[in-house]
PDB file of C-alpha atoms in Angstrom:
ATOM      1  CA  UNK U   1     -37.439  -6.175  30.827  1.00  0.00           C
ATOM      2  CA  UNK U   2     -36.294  -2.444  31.404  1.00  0.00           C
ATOM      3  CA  UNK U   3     -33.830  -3.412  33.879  1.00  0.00           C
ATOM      4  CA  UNK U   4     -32.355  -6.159  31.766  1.00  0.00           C
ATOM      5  CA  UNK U   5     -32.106  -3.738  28.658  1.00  0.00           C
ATOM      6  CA  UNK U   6     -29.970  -1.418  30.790  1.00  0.00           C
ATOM      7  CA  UNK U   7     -27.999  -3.926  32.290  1.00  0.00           C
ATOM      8  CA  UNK U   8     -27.080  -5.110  28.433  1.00  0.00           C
ATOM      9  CA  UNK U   9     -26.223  -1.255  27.386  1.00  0.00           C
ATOM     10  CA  UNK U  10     -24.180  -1.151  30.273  1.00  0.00           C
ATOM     11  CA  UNK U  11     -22.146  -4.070  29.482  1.00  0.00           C
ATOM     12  CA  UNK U  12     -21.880  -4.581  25.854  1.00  0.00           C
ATOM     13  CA  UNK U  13     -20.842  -7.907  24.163  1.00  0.00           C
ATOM     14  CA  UNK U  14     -18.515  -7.164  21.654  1.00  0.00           C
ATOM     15  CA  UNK U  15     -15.795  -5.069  21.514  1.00  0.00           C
ATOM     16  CA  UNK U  16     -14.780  -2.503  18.762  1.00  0.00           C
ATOM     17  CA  UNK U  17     -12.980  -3.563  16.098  1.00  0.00           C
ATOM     18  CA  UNK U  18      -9.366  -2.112  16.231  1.00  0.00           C
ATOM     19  CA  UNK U  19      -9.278   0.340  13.035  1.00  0.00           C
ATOM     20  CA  UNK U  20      -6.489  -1.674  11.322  1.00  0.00           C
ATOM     21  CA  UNK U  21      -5.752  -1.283   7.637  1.00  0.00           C
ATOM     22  CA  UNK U  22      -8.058  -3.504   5.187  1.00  0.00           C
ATOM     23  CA  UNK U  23      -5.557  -2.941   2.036  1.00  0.00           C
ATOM     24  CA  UNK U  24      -3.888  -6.663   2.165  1.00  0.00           C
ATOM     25  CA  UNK U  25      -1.885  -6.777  -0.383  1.00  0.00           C
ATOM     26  CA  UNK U  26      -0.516  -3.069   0.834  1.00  0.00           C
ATOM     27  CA  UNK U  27       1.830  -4.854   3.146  1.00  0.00           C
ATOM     28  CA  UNK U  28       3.657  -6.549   0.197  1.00  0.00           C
ATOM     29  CA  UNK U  29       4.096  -3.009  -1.090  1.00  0.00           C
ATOM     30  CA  UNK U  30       5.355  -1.634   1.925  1.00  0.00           C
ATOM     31  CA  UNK U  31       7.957  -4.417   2.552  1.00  0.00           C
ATOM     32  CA  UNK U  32       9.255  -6.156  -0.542  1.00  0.00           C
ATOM     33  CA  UNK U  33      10.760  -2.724  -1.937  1.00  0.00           C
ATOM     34  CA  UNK U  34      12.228  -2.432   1.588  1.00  0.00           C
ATOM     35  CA  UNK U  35      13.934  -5.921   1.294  1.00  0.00           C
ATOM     36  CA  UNK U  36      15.108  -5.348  -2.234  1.00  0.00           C
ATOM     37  CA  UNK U  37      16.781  -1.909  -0.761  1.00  0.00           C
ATOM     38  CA  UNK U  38      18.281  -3.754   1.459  1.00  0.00           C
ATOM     39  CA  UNK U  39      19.746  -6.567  -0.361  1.00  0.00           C
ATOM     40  CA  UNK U  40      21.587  -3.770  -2.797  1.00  0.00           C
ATOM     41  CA  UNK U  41      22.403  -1.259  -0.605  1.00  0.00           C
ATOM     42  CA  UNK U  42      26.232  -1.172   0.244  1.00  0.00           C
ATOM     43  CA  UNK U  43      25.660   0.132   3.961  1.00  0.00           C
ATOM     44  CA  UNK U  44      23.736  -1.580   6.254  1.00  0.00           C
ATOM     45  CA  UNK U  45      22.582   0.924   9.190  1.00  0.00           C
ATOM     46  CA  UNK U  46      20.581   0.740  12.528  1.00  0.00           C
ATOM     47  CA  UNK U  47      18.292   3.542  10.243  1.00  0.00           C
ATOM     48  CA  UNK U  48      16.412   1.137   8.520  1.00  0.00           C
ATOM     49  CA  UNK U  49      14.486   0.499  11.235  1.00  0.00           C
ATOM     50  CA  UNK U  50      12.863   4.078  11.629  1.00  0.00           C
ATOM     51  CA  UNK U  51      13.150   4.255   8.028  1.00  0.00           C
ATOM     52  CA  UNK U  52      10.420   1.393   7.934  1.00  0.00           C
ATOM     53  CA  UNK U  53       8.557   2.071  11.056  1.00  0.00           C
ATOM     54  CA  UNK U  54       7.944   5.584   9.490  1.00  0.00           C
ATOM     55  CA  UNK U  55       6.695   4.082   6.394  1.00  0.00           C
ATOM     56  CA  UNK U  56       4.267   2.040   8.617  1.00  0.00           C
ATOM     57  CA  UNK U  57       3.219   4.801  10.763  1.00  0.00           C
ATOM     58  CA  UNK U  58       2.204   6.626   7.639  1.00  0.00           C
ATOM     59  CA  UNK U  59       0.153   3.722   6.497  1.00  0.00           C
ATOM     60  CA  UNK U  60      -1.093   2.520   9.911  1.00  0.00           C
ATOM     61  CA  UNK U  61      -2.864   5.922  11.068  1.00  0.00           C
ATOM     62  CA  UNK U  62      -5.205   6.347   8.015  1.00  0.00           C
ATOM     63  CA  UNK U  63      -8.044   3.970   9.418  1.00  0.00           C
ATOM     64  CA  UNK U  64      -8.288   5.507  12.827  1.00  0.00           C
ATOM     65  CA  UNK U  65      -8.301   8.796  11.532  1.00  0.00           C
ATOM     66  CA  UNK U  66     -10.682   8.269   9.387  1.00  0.00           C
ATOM     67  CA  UNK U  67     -13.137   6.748  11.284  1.00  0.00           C
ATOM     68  CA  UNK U  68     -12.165   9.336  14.548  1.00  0.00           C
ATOM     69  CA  UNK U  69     -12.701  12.547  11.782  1.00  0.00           C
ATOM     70  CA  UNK U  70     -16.283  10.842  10.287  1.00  0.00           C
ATOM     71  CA  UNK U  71     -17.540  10.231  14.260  1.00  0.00           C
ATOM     72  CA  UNK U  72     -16.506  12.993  15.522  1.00  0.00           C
ATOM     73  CA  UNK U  73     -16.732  15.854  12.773  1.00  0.00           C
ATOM     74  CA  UNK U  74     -18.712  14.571   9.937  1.00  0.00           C
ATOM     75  CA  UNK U  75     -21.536  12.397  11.637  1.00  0.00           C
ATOM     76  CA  UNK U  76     -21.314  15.090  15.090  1.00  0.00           C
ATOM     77  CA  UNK U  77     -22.108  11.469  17.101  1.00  0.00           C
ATOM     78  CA  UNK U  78     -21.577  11.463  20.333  1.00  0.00           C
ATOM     79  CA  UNK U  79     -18.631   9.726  22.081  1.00  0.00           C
ATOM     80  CA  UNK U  80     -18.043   6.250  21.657  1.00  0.00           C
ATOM     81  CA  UNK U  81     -16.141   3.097  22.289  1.00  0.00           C
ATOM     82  CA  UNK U  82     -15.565   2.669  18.726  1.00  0.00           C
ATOM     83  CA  UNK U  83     -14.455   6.697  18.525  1.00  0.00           C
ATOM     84  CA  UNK U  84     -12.178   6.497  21.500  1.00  0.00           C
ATOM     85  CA  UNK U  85     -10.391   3.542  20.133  1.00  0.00           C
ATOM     86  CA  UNK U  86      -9.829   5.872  16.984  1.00  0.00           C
ATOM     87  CA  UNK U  87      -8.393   8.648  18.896  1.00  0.00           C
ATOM     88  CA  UNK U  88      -6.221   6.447  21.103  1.00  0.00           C
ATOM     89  CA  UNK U  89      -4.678   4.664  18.480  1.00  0.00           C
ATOM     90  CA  UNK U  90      -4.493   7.592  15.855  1.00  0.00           C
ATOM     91  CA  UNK U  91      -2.234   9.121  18.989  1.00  0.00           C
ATOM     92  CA  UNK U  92      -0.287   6.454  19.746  1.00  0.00           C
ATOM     93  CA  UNK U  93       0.973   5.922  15.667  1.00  0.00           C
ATOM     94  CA  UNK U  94       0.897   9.465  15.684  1.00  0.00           C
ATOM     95  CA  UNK U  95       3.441   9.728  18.490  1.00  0.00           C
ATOM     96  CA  UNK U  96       5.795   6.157  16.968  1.00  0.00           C
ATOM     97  CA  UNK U  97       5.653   8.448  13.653  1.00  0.00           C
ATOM     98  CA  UNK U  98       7.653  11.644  15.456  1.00  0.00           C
ATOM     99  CA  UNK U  99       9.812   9.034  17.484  1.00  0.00           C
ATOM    100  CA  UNK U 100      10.853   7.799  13.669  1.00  0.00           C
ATOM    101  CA  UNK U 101      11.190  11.192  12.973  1.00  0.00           C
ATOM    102  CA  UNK U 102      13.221  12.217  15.575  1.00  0.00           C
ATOM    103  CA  UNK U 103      16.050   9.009  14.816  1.00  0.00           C
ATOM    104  CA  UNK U 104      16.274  10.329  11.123  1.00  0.00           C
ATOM    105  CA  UNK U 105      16.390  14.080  11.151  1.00  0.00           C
ATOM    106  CA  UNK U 106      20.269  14.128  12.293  1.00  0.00           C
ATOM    107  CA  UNK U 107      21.313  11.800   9.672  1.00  0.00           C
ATOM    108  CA  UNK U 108      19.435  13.919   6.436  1.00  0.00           C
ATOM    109  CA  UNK U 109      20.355  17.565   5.268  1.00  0.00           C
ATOM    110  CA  UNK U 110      17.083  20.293   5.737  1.00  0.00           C
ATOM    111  CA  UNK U 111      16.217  19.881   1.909  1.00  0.00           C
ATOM    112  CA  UNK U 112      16.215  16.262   2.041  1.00  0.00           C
ATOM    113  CA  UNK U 113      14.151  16.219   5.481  1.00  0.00           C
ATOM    114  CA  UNK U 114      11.475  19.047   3.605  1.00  0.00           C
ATOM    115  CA  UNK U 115      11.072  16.530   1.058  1.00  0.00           C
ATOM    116  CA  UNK U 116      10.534  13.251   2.832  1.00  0.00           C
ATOM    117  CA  UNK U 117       8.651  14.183   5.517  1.00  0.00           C
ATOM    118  CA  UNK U 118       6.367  16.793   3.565  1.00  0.00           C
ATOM    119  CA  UNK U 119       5.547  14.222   0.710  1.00  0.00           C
ATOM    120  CA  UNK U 120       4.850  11.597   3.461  1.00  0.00           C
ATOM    121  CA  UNK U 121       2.052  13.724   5.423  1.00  0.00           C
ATOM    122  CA  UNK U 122       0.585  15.074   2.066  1.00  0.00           C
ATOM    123  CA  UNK U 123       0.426  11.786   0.727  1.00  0.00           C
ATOM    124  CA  UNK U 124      -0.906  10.613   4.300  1.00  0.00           C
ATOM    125  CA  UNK U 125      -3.734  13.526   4.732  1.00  0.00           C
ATOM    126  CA  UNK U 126      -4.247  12.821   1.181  1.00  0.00           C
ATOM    127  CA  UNK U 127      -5.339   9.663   1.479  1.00  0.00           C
ATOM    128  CA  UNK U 128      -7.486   9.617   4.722  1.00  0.00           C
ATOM    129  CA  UNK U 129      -9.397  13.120   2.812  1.00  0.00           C
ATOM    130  CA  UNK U 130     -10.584  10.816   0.029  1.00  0.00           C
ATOM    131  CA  UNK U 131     -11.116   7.805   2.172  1.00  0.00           C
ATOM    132  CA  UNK U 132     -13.623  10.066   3.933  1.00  0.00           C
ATOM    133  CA  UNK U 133     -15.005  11.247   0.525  1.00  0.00           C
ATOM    134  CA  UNK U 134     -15.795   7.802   0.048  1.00  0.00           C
ATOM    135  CA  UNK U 135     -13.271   7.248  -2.600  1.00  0.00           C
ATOM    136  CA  UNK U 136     -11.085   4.542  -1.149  1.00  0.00           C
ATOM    137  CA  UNK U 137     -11.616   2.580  -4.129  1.00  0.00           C
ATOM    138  CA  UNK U 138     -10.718   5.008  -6.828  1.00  0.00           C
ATOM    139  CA  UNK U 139      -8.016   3.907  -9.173  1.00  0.00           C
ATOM    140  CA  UNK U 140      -6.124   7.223  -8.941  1.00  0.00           C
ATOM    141  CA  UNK U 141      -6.072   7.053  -5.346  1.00  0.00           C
ATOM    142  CA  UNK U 142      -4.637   3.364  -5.129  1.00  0.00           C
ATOM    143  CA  UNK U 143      -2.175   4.114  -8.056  1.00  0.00           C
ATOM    144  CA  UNK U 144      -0.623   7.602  -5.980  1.00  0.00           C
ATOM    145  CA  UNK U 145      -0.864   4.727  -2.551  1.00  0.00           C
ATOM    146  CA  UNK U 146       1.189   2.301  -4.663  1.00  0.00           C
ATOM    147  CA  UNK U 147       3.733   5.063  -5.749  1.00  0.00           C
ATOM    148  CA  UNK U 148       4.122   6.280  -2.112  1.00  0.00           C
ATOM    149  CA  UNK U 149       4.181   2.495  -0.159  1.00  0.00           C
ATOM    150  CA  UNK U 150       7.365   1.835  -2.164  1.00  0.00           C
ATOM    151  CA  UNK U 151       9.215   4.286  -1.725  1.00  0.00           C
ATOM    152  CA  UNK U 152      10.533   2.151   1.164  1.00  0.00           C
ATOM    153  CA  UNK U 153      12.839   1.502  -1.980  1.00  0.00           C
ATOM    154  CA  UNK U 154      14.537   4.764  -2.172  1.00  0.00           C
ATOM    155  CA  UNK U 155      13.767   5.848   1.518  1.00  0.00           C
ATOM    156  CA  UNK U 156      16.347   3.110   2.191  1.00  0.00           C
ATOM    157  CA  UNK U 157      19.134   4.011   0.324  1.00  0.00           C
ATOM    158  CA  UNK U 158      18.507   7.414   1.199  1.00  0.00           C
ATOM    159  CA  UNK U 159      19.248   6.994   4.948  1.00  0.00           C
ATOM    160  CA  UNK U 160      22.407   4.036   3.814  1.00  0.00           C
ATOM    161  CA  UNK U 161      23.636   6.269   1.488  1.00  0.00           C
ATOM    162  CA  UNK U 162      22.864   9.702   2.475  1.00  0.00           C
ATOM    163  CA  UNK U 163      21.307  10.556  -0.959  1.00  0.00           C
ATOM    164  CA  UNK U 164      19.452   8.183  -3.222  1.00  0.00           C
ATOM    165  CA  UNK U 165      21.435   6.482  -6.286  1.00  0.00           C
ATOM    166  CA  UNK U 166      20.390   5.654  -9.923  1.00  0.00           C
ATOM    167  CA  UNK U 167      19.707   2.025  -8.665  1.00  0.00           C
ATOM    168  CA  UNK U 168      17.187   2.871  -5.728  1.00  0.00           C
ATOM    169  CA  UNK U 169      15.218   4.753  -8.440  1.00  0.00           C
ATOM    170  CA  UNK U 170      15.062   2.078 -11.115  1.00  0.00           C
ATOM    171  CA  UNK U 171      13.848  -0.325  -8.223  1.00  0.00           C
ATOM    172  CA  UNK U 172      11.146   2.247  -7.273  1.00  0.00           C
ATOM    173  CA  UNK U 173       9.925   2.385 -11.244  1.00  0.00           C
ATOM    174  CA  UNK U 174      10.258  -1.558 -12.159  1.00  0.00           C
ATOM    175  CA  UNK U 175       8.173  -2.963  -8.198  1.00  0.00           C
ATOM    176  CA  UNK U 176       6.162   0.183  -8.858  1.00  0.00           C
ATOM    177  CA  UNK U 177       5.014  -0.156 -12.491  1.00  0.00           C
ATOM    178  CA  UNK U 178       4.603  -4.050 -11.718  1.00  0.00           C
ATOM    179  CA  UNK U 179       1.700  -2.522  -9.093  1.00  0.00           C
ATOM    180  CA  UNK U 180       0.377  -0.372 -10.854  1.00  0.00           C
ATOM    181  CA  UNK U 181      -0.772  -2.802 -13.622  1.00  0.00           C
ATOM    182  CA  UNK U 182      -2.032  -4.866 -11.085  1.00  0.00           C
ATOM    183  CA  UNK U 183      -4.373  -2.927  -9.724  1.00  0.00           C
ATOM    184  CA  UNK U 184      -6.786  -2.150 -12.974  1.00  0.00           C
ATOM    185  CA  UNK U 185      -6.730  -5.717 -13.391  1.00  0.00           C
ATOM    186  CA  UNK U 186      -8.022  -6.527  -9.395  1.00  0.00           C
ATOM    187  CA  UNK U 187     -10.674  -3.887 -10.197  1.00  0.00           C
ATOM    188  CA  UNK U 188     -11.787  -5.109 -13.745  1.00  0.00           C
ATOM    189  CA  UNK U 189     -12.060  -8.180 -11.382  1.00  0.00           C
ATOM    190  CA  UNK U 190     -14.444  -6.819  -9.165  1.00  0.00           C
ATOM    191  CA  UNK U 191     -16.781  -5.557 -12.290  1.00  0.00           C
ATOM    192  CA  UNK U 192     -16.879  -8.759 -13.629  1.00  0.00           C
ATOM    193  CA  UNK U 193     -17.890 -10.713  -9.997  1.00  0.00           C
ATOM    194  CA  UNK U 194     -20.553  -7.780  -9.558  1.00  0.00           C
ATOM    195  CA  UNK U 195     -21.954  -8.229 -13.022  1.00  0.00           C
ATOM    196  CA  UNK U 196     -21.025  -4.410 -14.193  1.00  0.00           C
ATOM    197  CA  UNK U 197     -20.250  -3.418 -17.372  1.00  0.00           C
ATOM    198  CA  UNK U 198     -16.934  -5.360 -18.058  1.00  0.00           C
ATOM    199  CA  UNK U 199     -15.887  -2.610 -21.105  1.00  0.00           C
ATOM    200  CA  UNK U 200     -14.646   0.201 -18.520  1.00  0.00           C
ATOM    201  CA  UNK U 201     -13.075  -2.836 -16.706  1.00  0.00           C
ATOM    202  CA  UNK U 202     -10.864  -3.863 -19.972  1.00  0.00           C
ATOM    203  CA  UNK U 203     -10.604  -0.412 -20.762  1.00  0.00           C
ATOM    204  CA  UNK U 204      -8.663   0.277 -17.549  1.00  0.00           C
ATOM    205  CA  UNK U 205      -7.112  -2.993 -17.611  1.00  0.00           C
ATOM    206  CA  UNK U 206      -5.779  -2.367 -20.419  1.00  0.00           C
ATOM    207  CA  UNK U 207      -4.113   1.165 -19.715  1.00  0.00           C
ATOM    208  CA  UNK U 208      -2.734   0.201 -16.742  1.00  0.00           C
ATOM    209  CA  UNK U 209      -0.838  -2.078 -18.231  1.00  0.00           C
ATOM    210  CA  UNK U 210      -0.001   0.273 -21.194  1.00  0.00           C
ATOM    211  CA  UNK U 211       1.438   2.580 -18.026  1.00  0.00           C
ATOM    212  CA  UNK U 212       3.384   0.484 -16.441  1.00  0.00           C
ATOM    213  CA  UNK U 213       5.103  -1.016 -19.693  1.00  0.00           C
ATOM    214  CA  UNK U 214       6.339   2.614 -20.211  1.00  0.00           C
ATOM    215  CA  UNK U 215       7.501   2.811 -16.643  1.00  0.00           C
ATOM    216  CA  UNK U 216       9.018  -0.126 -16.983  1.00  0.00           C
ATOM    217  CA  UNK U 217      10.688   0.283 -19.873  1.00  0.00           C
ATOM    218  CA  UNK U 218      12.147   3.609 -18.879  1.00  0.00           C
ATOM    219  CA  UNK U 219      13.741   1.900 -16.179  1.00  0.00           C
ATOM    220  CA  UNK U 220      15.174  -0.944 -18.427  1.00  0.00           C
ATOM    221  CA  UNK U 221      16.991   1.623 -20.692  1.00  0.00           C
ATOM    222  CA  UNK U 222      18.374   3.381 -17.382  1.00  0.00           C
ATOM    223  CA  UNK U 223      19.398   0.484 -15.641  1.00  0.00           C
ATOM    224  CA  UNK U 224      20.576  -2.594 -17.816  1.00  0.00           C
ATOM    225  CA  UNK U 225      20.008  -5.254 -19.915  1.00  0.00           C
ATOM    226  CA  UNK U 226      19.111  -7.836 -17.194  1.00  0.00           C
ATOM    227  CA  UNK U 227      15.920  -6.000 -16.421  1.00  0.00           C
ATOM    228  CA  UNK U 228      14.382  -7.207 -19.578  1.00  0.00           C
ATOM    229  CA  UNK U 229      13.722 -10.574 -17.342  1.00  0.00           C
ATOM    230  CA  UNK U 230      11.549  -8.792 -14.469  1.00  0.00           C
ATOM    231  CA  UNK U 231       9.683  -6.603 -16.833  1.00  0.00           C
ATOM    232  CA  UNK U 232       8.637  -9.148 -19.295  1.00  0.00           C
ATOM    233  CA  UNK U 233       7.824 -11.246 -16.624  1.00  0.00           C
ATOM    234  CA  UNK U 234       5.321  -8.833 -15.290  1.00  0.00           C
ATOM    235  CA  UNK U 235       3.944  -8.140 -18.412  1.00  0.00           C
ATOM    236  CA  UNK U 236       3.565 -11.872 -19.191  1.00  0.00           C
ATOM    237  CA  UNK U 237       1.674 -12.821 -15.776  1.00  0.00           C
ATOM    238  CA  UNK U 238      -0.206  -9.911 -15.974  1.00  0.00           C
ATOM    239  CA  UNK U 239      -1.683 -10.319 -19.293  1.00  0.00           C
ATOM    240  CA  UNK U 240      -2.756 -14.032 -18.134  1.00  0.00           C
ATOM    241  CA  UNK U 241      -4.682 -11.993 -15.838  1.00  0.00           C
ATOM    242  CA  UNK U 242      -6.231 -10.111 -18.174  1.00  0.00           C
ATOM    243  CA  UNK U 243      -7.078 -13.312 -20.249  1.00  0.00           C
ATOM    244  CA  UNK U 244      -8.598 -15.251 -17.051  1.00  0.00           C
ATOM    245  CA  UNK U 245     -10.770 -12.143 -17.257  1.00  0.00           C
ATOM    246  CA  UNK U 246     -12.648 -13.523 -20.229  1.00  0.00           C
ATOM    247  CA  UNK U 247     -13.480 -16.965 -18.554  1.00  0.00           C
ATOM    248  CA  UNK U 248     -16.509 -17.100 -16.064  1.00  0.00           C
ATOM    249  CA  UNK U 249     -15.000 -19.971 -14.347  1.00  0.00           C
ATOM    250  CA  UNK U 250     -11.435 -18.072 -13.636  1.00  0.00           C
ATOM    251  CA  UNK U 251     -14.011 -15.930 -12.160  1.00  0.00           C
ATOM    252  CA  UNK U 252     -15.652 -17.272  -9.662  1.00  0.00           C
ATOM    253  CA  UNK U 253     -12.255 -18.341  -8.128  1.00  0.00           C
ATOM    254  CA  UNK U 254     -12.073 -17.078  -4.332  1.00  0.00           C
ATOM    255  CA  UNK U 255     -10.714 -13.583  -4.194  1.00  0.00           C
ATOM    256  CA  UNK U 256      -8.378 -14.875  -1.084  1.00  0.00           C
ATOM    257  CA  UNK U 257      -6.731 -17.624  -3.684  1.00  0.00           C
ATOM    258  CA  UNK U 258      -6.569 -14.640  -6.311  1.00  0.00           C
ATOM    259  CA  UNK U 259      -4.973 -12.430  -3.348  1.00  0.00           C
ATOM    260  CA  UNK U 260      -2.143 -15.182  -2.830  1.00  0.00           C
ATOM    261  CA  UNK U 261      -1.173 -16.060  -6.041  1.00  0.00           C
ATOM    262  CA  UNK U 262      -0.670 -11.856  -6.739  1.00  0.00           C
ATOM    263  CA  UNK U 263       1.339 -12.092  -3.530  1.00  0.00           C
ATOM    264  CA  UNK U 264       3.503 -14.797  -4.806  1.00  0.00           C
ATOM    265  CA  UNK U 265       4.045 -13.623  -8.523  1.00  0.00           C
ATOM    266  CA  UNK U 266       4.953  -9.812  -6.774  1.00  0.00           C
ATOM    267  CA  UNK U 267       7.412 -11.629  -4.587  1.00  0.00           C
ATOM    268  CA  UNK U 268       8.540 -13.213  -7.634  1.00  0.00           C
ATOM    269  CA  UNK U 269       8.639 -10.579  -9.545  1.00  0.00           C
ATOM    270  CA  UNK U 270      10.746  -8.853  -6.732  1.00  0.00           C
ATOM    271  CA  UNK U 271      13.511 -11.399  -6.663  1.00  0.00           C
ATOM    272  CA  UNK U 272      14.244 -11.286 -10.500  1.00  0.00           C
ATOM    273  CA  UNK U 273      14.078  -7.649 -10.263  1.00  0.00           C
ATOM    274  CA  UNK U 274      17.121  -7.445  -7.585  1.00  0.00           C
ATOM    275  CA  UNK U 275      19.211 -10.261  -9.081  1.00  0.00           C
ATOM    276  CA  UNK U 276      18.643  -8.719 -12.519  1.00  0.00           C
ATOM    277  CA  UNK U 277      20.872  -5.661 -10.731  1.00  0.00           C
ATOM    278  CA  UNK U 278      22.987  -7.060  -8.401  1.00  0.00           C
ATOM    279  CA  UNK U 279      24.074  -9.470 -10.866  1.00  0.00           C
ATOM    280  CA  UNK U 280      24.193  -7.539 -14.207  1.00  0.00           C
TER     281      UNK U 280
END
């Protein structure tokens, strides 16, 4: 029996799970602004591609850090599989992320460097801090996540333009404030399926979409009168949300069904937004 014990510890079964991102719908954030930047930017560039793969970098590296900083400096474990995966792939993102960094730094100005890549790691260390805090799933922290995954929006027009216009901002503000309203809602959600209290639920709910109506409708003074289509479109589908909140059996739909159709109203939403500027 000893000797068959050690031969299992010495050749375990499973392998560790590669610290990959478990923020789904994050990927929608990261790449629909990017699209729409695309679509209404006037000059297409080979710099979209570092543009992007630094935005994914930045996203990529906060599981394995996290998990490589509570193994090896919270817990004080000793070494393992799970640990070294951390550290080799935290390196190897780490090390894409100054490649990316390297292709753009000719084409920006110092100031405009300063700001991009210094809001990127703070928003980066940020993140992985609280996620070791154990407050991954704290509103403020997703809001400030949503705010910094689309700036793909004016990270693109920065590098096609060499500065970022009026319309890269008004893109960030209407995809942004559509995300931010979301993601009360997803958590009310979660209240509700866990049998919580559903009042703080509504309560946030509710000012999350107060928030984003005011981003939103910021951005619909700046930008045009077309925009009225995307942002009252956002509103609309996401007070349905809010409604399907009230019925148990809109409840006990599968989150994975809920996590599509989000997917498919934000693409949605994205494609009014962009044809509601490029065709004003």
């Amino acid at each position: 029996m000893e000797y068959k014990n050690r031969i299992n510890s010495n050749y375990p079964t499973s392998k560790p799970r590669l610290p990959t991102p478990r923020e789904h719908g994050a990927w929608g954030l990261i790449f629909q602004p990017f699209l729409a930047a695309v679509w209404l930017a006037a000059n297409p560039v080979w710099l979209y591609v570092p543009a992007l793969g630094l935005v994914l970098c930045g996203f990529l590296i906060r599981e394995p850090a996290v998990v490589w900083i509570r193994h090896s400096i919270l817990w004080k474990k000793p070494e393992s599989a799970e640990s070294r995966a951390a550290a080799r792939w935290t390196l190897a993102v780490g090390a894409a992320a100054l490649v990316c960094v390297l292709c753009l730094w000719q084409s920006l100005s110092p100031w405009q460097a300063s700001v991009l890549f210094g809001s990127g790691a703070a928003l980066t260390a940020a993140s992985v801090w609280l996620t070791v805090r154990n407050q991954q799933r704290s509103i403020v922290l997703q809001v400030v996540s949503a705010c910094g995954l689309t700036s793909t929006a004016p990270l693109t027009a920065l590098v096609s333009e060499s500065a970022v216009p009026r319309w890269a901002w008004i893109l960030w503000v209407v995809l942004t404030a559509h995300a931010i309203a979301a993601i009360p809602i997803v958590h009310a959600r979660l209240q509700f399926r866990a049998r919580k209290s559903s009042a703080p639920g509504l309560r946030w709910s509710a000012a999350g979409l107060q928030c984003a109506s005011l981003l939103a409708a910021g951005a619909l003074f700046a930008g045009g009168s077309h925009l009225w289509i995307p942002v009252l479109f956002s509103a609309t589908v996401n007070l349905l949300e809010v409604i399907r909140l009230a019925n148990p059996q809109h409840l006990a739909e599968p989150l994975k069904r809920v996590g599509l159709r989000l997917l498919l109203v934000s693409l949605l939403h994205t494609v009014l937004t962009v044809a509601a500027m490029k065709y004003p």
